[in-house]
Amino acid sequence: MTSVLALYRNHDALMNMSSNQQPTLILRKLSVDEYVLPKIHTKKIKRVNSERKPFSVNPFPKLGTGHGVYVFENQYFKYEGEWVKGKKHGFGKLLLKDGTYYEGQFNQGEITGTGFKFFSETKCKYKGQFLKGEMHGRGIMEFPDSSEYEGNFVHNRKNGYGVMRTPLTQYDGGYQGNMRHGEGRMVYAPMRYDKTSNGDRYEGYWVADKRHGPGVLHCADGSIFDGNFDNDEFHGHGLYRHISGVIYDGMWLKGFPAKMASKLHIVVENTPMVIRQGTPFTITVQCLNDENEVVGDEGREIQITAGFKYYQPSKGSALFDMIEDVEDKPIDTPFGYQVVHYPLTNQEQENDGPSEEDEEQELSQSQTQLDLKEDEDENQNNKEEEIKEGEDGEKLAENEKQDDEKEDGVDNSGGGVEEPDEIPNNTTTETESVPLPPPVPNCRSEEGVCVWNEVYLAPAPPMYRPFVAMEEAENDKKSSSRGKPAINKGVVRHNTCSSISPGLQRVVTAAKIPSILDKMRRQKEKALEEKYAKTGEYVLMVHDVTNPPFLGRTIEPAFLLLKLKRPEAKKRAKKEGKKWDTSQHIRRSMVATEGSED
C-alpha cells in the first residue's frame, strides 16, 4: 500500500514524462482511497513425477528420493520402500511373482545388509546377513521339517562354523560348501523303531559330510571306538571297547579288524582225548582267523559244554511220550551223529572210587566170605544121604541153566538154590540222590586264549535220556534173542532147595560164584555211575556266547571227542600169602563127601 501511495504522490512527475518514457503498467481506480495490484500473467510449469518411465504406480518422490512403490517392466518384481536418487536404498520389501519375498536393507539398489527372506519353492526361511542378493555372513535358516541351521554363510552356502539341528541329529562344527567339514561334534537322537537314528555321539573330523580322520565314537549301547575313520568307517589304528566286554586294539580295514577271529580251536595233543573217572583235565581254547593265526582280542566270552550221543527212543515208550516236553534239543556234530547236553563241572570231586585193582580185591574178599560160609554148611551136613553121581551131574546142569535164566531176569523152574538177598557189607552203596554240580563258568579270552582247569564230567542226572534209551535197547535185544519178555532185574525170586541134598547144594553154590561176582561187578559199576560219569565216548563243545556278538559276528564252534575210562590201577606191593584157589576148594569138598559115604 505504501508503494501505491508513493506512485500517486509522484503523479505530477509521471504526467510530465513523455509518452515514450511512460511504463506499460495501467492502474485501475476502484474507488476513492482503494486500489489493487495489477494481475501478473506467468507461464505454468509442468511437475515431473519421476526420472523413470511413466508407468509408475504411485507418484514417485521428487527427484527419485523418498518412499515409493515400483513395479518393474517384466511385471515379475515389485518394490516398496525407500529410494535415494532413483535407487533402492534403505529399508524396503521386494516381492517376486512366485511368492518369494525379501524384506530388509537395501544399499545402492542391491540387497545388502540384514534382512529376512522367504523361499516359496522350499518353504525355507532365512534371517541374517546378505551381500548383493546372496546369503552371506551370520544367519539362521529354518526348514519346513523343523530343522534349523544357525551359523555362517558364504555365497548362499553353509561355510565356516555352524550348528545344524534336525529332529534326529544335532551337529556343531565346521562346514565347507554346504557339507560338514573339519572338526565337529554330531549327536544322534535315541534309537527309533525305523532305525533312522541310533543314539550315538561322534567327536572328531569330517570331510565332505563323512567322518574322516581321528575321532571318538560313543555308541548308544556303551561301546566306544577311539581311532581313525575313513569314509565313515573304522580304518587305520583304533581301540574298540565293545559293550559285550571284547576289547580290540590294532589295525582296522573298512570297518573290521585287520585280524578278525573266525573260529575256535581246542588245543590237544591226541584225538580223541582220553580222560579218567574222577580225574580232572584241562581245556585250552584259541581264537583263530582264517589263516589259523591267534587273534589277540580280549574279553570274548567262550562257553564249554559236553554232550553224549543221542539215541532216538522207541515209539510207544515212556521216554518217547516225554520227549516233547524236554527243551534240550539234539545238537549236530561233525562226527556223524547228534548229541544232547551232558553236565560238565569244575567242582572238585572226591576221588574215593575204587580202581580196577581195588575192585578185584573187594570182590575177592566177598568170594572168601561165601566160601567160609560153605565150609560151615559142610561140617554140619557131612552125614547127609548119598546121592548118585549121575543124578548129581544132571541136577547140576539143570541148576546152572536156571542160574543163567535168573541172571537175565527169567525163572522157569519151580525150585532151585536160593540166591543171596543182600550184597556183602563191603559192597553196599549209597542210593541217595545227589544234586547236580554247578556247570563250568564261561571264560573271557586273554590275548585270544581261554583256559579251564580242574574240569570233570559230572554224574548223569536222573532219567538221562541217552542212558535210558540205551538200557531200553539192551533189554529189547535180550528179550528178542531169547524170545521171552524181559522181566525187571530188580526182582529176586526165592526158591526152596528142599529137593537138593546139602552136598549138591555146595557144588552148585561153588559153580555159581563167577555169576555172583559178575552181578557184584555190575552193581559196583552202577554205584560208580552215581558218583562219576559213565565210561564211554563224549563230545566236548566250545561256543562263542559273546552277547551282543562282537561287530554282529559269532565265530564258529569247535568239537572234540572224549574217551572216558575207569581210573588207572594203582601199583601196590604184592602181599605175601597163599592165594585162594576155588578149584582146590571144590576138590577138597568132593573128597570130603566121598569119605563120608565110605
Short mmCIF file of C-alpha atoms in Angstrom, two decimals, residues 101 151 228 494:
data_model
loop_
_atom_site.label_atom_id
_atom_site.label_comp_id
_atom_site.label_asym_id
_atom_site.label_seq_id
_atom_site.Cartn_x
_atom_site.Cartn_y
_atom_site.Cartn_z
CA TYR A 101 9.99 -62.10 -0.99
CA GLY A 151 25.90 -70.21 11.59
CA ASN A 228 40.93 -93.30 12.77
CA HIS A 494 13.30 -167.06 46.33
#
